[in-house]
Short mmCIF file of C-alpha atoms and ligand atoms in Angstrom, two decimals:
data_model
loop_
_atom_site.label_atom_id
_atom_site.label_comp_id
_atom_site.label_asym_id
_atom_site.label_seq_id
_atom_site.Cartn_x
_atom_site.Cartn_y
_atom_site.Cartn_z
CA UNK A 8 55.15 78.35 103.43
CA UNK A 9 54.67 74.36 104.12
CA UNK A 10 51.28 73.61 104.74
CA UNK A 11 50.37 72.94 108.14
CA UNK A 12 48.77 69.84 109.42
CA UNK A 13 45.17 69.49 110.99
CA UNK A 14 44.47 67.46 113.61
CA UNK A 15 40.91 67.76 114.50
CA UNK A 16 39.48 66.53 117.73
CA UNK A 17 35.67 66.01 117.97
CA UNK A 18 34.09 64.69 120.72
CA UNK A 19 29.85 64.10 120.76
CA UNK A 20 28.16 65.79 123.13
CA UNK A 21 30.41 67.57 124.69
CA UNK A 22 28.69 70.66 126.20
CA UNK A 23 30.88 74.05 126.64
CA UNK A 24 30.08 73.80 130.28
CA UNK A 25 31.97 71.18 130.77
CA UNK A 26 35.39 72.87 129.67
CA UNK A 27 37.03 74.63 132.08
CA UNK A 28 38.22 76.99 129.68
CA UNK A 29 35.02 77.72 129.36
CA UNK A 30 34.68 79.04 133.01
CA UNK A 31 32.02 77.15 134.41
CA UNK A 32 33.62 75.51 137.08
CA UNK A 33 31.62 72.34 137.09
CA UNK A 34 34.94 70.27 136.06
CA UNK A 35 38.23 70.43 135.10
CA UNK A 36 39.96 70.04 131.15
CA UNK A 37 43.55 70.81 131.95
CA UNK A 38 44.53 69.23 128.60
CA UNK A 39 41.87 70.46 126.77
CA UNK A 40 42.28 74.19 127.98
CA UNK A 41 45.81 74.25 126.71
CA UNK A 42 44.02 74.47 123.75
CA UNK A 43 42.45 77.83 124.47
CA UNK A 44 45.42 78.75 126.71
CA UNK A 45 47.59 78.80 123.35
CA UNK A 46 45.27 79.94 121.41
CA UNK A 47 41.80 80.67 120.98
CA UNK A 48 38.34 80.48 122.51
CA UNK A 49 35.37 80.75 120.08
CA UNK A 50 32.58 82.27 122.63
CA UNK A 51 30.07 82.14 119.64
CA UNK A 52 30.68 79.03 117.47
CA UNK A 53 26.91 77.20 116.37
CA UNK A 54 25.69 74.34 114.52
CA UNK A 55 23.45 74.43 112.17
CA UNK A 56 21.67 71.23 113.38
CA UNK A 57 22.11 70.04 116.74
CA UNK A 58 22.67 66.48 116.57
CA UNK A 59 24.98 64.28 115.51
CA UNK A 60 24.57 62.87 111.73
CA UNK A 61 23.42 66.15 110.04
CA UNK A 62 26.59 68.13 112.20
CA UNK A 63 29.09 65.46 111.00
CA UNK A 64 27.97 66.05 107.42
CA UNK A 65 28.09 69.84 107.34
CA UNK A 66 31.69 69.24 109.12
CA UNK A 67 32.83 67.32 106.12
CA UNK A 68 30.84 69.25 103.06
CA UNK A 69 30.87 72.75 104.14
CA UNK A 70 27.29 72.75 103.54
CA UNK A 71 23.75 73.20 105.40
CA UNK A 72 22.06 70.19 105.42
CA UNK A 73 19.43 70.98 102.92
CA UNK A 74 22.36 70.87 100.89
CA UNK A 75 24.53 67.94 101.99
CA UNK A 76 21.06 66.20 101.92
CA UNK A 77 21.69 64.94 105.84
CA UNK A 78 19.13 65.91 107.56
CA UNK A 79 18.10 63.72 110.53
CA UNK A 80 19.65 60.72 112.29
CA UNK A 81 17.89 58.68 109.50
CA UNK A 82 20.17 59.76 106.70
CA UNK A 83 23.33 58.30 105.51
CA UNK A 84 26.40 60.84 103.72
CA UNK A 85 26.11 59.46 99.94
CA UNK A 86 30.14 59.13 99.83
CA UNK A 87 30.44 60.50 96.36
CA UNK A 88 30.07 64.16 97.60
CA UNK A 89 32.90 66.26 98.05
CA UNK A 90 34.01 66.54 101.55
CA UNK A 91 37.38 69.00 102.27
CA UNK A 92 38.91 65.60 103.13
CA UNK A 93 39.08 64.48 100.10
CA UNK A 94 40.31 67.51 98.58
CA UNK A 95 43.04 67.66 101.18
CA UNK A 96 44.01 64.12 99.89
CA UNK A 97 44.05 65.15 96.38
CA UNK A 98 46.57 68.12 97.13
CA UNK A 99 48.89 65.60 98.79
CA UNK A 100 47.60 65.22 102.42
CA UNK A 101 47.68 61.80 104.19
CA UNK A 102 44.42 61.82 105.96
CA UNK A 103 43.17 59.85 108.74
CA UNK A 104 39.88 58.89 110.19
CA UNK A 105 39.27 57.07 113.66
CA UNK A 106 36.69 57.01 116.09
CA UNK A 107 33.04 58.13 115.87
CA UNK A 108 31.76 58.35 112.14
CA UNK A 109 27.84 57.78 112.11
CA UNK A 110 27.58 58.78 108.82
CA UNK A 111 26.35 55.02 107.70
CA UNK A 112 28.08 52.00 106.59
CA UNK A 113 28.46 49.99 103.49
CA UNK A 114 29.40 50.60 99.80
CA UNK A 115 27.75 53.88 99.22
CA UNK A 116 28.22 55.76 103.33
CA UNK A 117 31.94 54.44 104.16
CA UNK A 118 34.45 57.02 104.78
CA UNK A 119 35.88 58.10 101.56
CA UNK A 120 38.74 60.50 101.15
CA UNK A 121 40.90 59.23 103.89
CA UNK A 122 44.09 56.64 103.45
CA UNK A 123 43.30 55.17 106.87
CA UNK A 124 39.71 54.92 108.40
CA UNK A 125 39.19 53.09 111.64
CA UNK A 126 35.07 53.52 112.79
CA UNK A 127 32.85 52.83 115.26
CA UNK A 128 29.79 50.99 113.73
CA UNK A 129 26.91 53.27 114.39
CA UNK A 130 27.19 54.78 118.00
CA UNK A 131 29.59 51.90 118.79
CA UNK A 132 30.12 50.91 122.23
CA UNK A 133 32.13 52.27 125.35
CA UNK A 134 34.02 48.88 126.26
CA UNK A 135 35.92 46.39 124.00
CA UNK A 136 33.96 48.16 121.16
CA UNK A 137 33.83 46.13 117.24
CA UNK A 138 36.08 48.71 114.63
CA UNK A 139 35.72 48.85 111.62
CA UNK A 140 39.10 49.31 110.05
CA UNK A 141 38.89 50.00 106.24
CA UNK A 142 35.91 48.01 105.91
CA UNK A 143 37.38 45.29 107.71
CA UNK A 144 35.50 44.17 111.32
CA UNK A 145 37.50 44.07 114.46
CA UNK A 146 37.49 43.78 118.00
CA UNK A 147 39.36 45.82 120.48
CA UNK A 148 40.01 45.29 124.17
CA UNK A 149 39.90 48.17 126.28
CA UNK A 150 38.17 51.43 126.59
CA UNK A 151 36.70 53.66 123.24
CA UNK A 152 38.18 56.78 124.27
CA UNK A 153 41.84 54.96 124.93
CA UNK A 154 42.05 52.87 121.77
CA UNK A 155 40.63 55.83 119.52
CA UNK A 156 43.79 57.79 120.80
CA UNK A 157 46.15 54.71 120.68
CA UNK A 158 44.87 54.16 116.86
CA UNK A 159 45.20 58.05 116.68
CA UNK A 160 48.55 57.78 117.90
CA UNK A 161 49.49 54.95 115.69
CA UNK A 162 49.11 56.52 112.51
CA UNK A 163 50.27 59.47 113.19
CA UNK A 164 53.63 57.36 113.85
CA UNK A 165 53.95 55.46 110.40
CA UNK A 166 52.99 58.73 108.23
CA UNK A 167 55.24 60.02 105.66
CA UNK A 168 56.79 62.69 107.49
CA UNK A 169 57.73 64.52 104.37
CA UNK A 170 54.26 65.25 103.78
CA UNK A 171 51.24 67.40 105.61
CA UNK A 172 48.46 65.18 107.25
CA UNK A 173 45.08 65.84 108.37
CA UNK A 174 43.80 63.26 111.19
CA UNK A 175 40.31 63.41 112.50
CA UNK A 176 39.87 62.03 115.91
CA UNK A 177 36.45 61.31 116.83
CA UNK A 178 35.32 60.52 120.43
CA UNK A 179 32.06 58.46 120.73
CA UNK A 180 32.23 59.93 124.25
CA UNK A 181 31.04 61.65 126.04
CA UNK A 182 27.51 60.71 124.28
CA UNK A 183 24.80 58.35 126.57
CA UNK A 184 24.79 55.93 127.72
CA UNK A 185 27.81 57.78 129.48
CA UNK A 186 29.57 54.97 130.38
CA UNK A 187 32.74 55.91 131.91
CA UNK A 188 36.10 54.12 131.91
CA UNK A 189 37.25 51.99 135.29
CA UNK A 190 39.86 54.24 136.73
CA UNK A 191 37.47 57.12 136.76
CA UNK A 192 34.13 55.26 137.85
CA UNK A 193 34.47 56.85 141.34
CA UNK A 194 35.72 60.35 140.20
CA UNK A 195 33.14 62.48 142.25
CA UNK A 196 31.87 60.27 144.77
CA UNK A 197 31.96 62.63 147.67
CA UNK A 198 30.66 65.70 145.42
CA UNK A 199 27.32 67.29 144.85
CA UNK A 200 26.70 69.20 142.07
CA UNK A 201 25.39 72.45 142.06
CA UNK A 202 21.95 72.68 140.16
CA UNK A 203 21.58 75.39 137.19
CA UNK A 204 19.94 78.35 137.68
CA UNK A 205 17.12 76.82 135.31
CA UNK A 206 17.12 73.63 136.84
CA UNK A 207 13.48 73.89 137.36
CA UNK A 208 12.14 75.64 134.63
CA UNK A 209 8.63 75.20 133.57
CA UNK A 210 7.91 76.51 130.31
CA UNK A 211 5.40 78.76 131.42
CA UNK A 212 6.05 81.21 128.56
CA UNK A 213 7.05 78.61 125.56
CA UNK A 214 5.23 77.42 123.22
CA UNK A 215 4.18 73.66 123.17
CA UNK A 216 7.54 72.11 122.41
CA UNK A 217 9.40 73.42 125.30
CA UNK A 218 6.61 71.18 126.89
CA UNK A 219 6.48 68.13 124.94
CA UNK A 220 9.97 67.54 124.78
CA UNK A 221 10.58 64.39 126.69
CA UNK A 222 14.72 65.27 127.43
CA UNK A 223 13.74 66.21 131.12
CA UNK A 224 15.83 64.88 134.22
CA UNK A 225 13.05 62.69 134.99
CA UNK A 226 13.04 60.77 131.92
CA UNK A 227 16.27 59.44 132.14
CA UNK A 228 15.81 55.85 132.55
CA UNK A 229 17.15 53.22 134.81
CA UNK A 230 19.76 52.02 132.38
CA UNK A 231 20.89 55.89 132.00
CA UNK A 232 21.83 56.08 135.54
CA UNK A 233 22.62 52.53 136.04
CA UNK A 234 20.78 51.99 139.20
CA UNK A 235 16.88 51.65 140.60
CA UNK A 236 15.65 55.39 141.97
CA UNK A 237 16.27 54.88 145.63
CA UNK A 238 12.61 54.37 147.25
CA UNK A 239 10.79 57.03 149.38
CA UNK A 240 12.12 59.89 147.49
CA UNK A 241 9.53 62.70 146.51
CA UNK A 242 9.92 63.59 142.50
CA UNK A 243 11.87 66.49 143.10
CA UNK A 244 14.35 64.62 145.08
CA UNK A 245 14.59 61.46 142.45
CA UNK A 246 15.48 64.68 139.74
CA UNK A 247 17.86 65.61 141.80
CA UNK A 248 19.11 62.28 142.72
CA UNK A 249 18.90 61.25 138.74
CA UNK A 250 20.82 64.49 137.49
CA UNK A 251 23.77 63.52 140.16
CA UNK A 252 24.04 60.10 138.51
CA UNK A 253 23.93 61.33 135.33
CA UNK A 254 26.25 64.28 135.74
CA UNK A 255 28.93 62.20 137.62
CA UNK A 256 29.03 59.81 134.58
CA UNK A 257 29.02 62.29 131.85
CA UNK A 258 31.94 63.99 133.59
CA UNK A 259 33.60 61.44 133.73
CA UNK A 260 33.52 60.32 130.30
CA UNK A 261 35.28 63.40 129.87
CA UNK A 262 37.87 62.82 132.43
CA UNK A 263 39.19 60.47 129.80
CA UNK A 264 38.28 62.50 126.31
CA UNK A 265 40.83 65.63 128.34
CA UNK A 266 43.56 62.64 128.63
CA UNK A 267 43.09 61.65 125.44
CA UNK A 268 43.81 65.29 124.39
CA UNK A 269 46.88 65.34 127.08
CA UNK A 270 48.75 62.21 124.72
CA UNK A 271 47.78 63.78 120.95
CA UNK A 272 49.51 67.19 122.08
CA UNK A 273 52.36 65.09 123.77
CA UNK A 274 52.64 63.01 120.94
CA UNK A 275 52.86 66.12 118.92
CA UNK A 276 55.28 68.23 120.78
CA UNK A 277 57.27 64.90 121.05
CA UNK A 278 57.15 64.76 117.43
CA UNK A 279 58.24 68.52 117.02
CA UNK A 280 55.27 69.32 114.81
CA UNK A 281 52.97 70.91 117.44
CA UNK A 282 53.39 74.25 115.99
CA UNK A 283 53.18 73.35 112.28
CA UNK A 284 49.90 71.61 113.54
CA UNK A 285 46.80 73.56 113.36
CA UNK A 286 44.86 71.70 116.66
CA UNK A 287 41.03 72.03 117.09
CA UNK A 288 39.22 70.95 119.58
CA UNK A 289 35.27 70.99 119.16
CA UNK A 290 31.87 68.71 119.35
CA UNK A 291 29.64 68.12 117.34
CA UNK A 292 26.75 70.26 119.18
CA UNK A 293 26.06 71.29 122.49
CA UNK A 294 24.56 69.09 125.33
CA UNK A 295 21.65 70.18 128.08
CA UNK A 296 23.64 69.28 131.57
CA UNK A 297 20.18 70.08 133.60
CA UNK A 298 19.49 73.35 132.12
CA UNK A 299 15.98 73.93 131.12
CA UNK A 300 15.46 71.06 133.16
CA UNK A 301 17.20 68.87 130.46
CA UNK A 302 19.66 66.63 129.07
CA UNK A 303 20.55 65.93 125.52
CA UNK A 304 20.42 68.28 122.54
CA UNK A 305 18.48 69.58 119.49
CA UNK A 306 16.52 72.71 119.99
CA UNK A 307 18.01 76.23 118.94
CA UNK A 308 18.07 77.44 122.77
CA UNK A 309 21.93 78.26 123.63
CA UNK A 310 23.30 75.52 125.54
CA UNK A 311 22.68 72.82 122.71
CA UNK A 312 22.67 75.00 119.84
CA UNK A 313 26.34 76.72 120.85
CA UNK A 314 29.24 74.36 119.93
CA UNK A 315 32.72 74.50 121.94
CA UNK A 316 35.45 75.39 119.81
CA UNK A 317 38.80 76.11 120.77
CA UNK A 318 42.03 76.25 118.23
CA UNK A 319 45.42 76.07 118.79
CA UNK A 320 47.87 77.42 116.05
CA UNK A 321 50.56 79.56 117.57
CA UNK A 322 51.98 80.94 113.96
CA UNK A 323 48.90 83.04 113.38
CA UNK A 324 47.25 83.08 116.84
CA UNK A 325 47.38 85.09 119.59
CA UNK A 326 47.73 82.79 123.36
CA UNK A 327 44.40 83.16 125.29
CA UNK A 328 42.04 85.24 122.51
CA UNK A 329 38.58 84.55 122.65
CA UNK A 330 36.28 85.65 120.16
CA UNK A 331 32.38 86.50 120.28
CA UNK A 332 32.06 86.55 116.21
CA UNK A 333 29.73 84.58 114.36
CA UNK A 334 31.20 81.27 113.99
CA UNK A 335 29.61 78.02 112.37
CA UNK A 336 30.29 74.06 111.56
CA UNK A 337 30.22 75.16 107.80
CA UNK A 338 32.89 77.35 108.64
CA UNK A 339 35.27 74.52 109.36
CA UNK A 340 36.06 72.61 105.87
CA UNK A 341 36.48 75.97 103.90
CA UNK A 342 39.20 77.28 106.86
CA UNK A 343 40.72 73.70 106.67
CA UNK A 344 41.48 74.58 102.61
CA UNK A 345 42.76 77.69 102.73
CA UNK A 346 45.34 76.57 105.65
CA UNK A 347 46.51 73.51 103.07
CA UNK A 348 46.42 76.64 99.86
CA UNK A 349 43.12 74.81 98.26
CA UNK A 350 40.93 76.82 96.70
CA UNK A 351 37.30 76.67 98.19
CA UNK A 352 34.85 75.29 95.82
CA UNK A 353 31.79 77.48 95.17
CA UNK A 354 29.17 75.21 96.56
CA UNK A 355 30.57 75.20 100.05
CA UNK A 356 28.42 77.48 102.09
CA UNK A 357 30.68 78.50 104.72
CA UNK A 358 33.63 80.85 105.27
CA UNK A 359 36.94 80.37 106.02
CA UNK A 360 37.59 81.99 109.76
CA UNK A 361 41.26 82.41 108.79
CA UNK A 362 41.47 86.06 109.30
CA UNK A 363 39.41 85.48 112.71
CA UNK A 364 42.23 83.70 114.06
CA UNK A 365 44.48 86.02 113.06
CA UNK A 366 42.80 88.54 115.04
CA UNK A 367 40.54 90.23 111.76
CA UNK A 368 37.22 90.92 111.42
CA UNK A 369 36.44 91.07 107.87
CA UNK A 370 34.08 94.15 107.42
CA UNK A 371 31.03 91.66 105.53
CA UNK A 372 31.34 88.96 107.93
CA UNK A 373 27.61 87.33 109.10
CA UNK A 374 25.71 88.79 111.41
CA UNK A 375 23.52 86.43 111.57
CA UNK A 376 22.99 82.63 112.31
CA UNK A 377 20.53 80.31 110.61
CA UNK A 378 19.49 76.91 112.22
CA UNK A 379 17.07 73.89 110.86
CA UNK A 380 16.65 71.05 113.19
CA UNK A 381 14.36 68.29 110.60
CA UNK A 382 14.23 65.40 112.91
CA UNK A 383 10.27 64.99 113.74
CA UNK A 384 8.48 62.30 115.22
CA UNK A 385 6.71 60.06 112.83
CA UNK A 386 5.22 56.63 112.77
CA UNK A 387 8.18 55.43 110.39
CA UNK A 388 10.43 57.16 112.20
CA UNK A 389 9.90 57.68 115.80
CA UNK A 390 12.05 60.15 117.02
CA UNK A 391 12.76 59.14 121.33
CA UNK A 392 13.19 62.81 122.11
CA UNK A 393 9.83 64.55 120.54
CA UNK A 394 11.53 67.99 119.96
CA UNK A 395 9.35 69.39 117.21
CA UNK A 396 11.00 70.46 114.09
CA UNK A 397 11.58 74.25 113.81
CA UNK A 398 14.45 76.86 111.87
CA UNK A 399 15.30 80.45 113.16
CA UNK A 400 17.88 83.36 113.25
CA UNK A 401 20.03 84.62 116.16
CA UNK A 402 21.75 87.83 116.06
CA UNK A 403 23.55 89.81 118.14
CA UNK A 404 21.10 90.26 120.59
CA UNK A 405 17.34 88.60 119.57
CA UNK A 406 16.48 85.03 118.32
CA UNK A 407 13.64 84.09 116.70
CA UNK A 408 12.53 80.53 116.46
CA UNK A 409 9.72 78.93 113.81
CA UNK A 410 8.16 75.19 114.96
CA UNK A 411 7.10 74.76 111.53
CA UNK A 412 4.43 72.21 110.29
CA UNK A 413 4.80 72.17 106.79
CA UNK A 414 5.52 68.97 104.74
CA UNK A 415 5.39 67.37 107.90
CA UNK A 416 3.82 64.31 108.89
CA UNK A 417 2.18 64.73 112.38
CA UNK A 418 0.04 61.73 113.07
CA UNK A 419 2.39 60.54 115.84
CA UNK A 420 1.34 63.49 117.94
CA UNK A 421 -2.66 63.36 117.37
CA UNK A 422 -3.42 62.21 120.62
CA UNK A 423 -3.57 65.79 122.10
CA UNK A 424 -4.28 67.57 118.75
CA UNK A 425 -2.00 67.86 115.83
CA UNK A 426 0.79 70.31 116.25
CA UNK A 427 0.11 73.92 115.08
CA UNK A 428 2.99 76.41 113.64
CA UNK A 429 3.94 78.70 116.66
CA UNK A 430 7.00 81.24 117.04
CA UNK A 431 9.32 82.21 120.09
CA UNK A 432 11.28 85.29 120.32
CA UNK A 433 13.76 86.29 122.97
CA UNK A 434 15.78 89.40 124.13
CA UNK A 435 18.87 87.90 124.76
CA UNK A 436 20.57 91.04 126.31
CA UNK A 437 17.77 91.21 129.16
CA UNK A 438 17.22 87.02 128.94
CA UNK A 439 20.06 85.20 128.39
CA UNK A 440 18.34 82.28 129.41
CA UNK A 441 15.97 82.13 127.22
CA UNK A 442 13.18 82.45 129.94
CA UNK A 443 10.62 84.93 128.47
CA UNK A 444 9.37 84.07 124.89
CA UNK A 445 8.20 87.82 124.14
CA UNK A 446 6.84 86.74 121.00
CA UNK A 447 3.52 88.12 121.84
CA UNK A 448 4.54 91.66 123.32
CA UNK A 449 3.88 94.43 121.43
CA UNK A 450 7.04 96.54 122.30
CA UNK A 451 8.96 94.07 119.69
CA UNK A 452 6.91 94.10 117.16
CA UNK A 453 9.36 96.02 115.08
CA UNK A 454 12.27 93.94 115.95
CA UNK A 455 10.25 90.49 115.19
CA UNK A 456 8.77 91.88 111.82
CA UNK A 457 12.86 92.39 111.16
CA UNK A 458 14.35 88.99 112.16
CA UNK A 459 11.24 87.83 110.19
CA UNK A 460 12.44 89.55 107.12
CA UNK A 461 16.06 88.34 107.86
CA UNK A 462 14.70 84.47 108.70
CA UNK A 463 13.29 84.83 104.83
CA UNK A 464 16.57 86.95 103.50
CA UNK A 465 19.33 83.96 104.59
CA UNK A 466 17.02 81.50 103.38
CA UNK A 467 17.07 82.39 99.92
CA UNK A 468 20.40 83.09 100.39
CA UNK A 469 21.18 79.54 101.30
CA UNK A 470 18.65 77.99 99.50
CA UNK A 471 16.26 76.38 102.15
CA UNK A 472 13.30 76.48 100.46
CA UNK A 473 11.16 73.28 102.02
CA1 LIG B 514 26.44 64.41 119.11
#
């Protein structure tokens, strides 16, 4: 059988809520949803880090991030590793880079394994953003997310068409500053959006974190929401007023990321290839869009720790499935192998999904989801968000969460007393939203004294032993 092609769409910080295909309503993807329309919806797909850096790197390795060595924003991929890009070149692939890469820069972090690489520097910037294309600096006129298609596009167009390819198209947006492109700067004018239901959460039953995080509505800043907070209003109205501004713009962004989506499957089914192509679409973590009270990302709590993930691959997928299996970022190079007929190499941690997509459920597959967020806030390396480090297990129906303190340096947060270890637990069935840490009841004592055991099971397993 030939080997299909991958073409893998990422975009950062794209929350599942704001898919329609998702069912939300707060927006709509019609490009995007095609997607799921034609083939599946992953209802249960997590990271195993939510932010950026350490989620790219597991994307490319197949590993954790204990193993990949990619831990926090801080750290650079040392480009000698194996990545599944690589080995896709190596089996004959032409592979493809553009867009977002935050994975460092220079000798030793460049993108290696692809024949064509066209980054962002760093974050890189929404308007007539610098490239750089193999190493080479350049500046583009126009809008990121049009030009990252357009150089998409482009290659695409001069490959070998003899041969399988594997492009990676990485959206910088719809990450902050949200900045979105001219034709859609008045998208939503006339609308309000509703509020989520935990719009005004106030940790009363978390543990400090929850509390110290400083992601809330309120601390967006002036240059997040590009204007001065109206005078007169009362606090709650300025949240409100903030989270309208900030909504607007991040949907908006994504006005042109589901465009975007719109040319690379025209392009394709122009090209006659759309259904020897296996499409994903996916970001690189989940986003707060008010929930909790919150924007961004990082803690293990659903709405930043869930990825959207929707595939497209009509030859071995049923139009419109959705699946509710255990799903994971390390899941994604070791499916991308055995689509080209690569073996996968022992060190990659993850599983190939394959036989999810074909509508299997293999009788050993995970029950259980480990995360590790590192990042933590320390003199050297002040961390904006203060979301204390912490690892924990979901299953089925509980989470547990650890904010650990070990090997930590905690000086930055002496002023109100260093930070101690502390747990959260939640039912998931009766609290979906995460509500009610019942960490402390005594009616789960027997379920917490088994996640425990499990938290300590798929750590040895995976070998996270800091
Ligand atoms: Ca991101």
């Amino acid at each position: 059988m030939k080997q299909p092609n991958i073409v893998f769409i990422m975009s950062d910080d794209h929350a599942y809520q704001a898919m329609s295909c998702y069912g939300h309503g707060l927006n709509e993807t019609p490009h995007i949803d095609r997607i799921a329309k034609e083939g599946i919806r992953f209802d249960r797909c997590y990271c195993t880090n939510s932010i950026c850096t350490p989620s790219r790197a597991t994307i490319l390795t197949g590993q954790y991030n204990h193993t990949n060595g990619v831990r926090t924003l801080h750290d650079s991929l040392d480009n000698t590793r194996q990545t599944f890009p690589k080995l896709l070149q190596k089996a004959g692939y032409q592979t493809a880079i553009v867009g977002k890469w935050h994975l460092g820069h220079g000798e030793k972090h460049d993108p290696t394994g692809f024949d064509y690489w066209n980054v962002l520097p760093g974050q890189g910037l929404y308007h007539n953003p610098v490239f750089y294309e193999m190493g080479k600096e350049v500046q583009y006129k126009g809008y990121a997310t049009d030009l990252i298609t357009e150089k998409s596009i482009e290659w695409m167009e001069q490959r070998d068409k003899e041969k399988p390819f594997l492009l990676m198209c990485h959206h910088k947006a719809p990450h902050r500053p949200w900045e979105p492109a001219d034709k859609y700067k008045n998208l939503y004018d006339d609308i309000e959006f509703p509020y989520p239901d935990t719009f005004d959460d106030d940790y009363s039953t978390r543990g400090r974190a929850a509390h110290k995080a400083k992601m809330r509505i309120e601390d967006l800043k002036e240059k997040d929401v590009k204007a001065k907070t109206p005078a007169g209003l009362t606090l709650a109205e300025e949240k409100r007023w903030k989270y309208q501004r900030y909504i607007k713009d991040y949907l908006r962004c994504i006005a042109s990321v589901d465009d975007s989506v719109g040319e690379i499957l025209g392009y394709l089914e122009k090209e006659g290839i759309i259904d020897n192509t296996l499409i994903i679409y996916t970001s690189d973590q989940g986003f707060y869009l008010g929930e909790h009270g919150w924007f961004d990302k990082r803690f293990m709590y659903e709405e930043s720790f869930r990825m959207p993930f929707i595939v497209r691959y009509p030859k071995e997928i049923s139009a419109g499935s959705i699946s509710t299996d255990f799903v994971m970022n390390v899941d994604f190079a070791p499916t991308f192998l055995e689509y080209a007929g690569i073996s996968i190499p022992e060190d990659m941690q993850g599983e190939s999904i394959r036989p999810l997509l074909q509508g299997e459920l293999p009788t050993d597959w995970r029950k259980t989801i480990y995360y590790r967020y590192w990042e933590c806030d320390t003199p050297e390396q002040p961390s904006e968000h203060n979301v204390f480090p912490h690892y924990g297990v979901r299953t089925d129906r509980y989470k547990l969460i650890y904010y650990y303190t070990h090997g930590l340096d905690l000086s930055v947060n002496q002023e109100d007393g260093p930070i101690a270890p502390e747990w959260e637990f939640y039912d998931l069935e009766k609290d979906p939203a995460e509500l009610n840490n019942v960490y402390g009841n005594p009616g789960y004592s027997q379920e917490i004294q088994s996640l425990k055991e499990e938290l300590e099971r798929i750590r040895q397993e995976i070998g996270d032993h800091e």
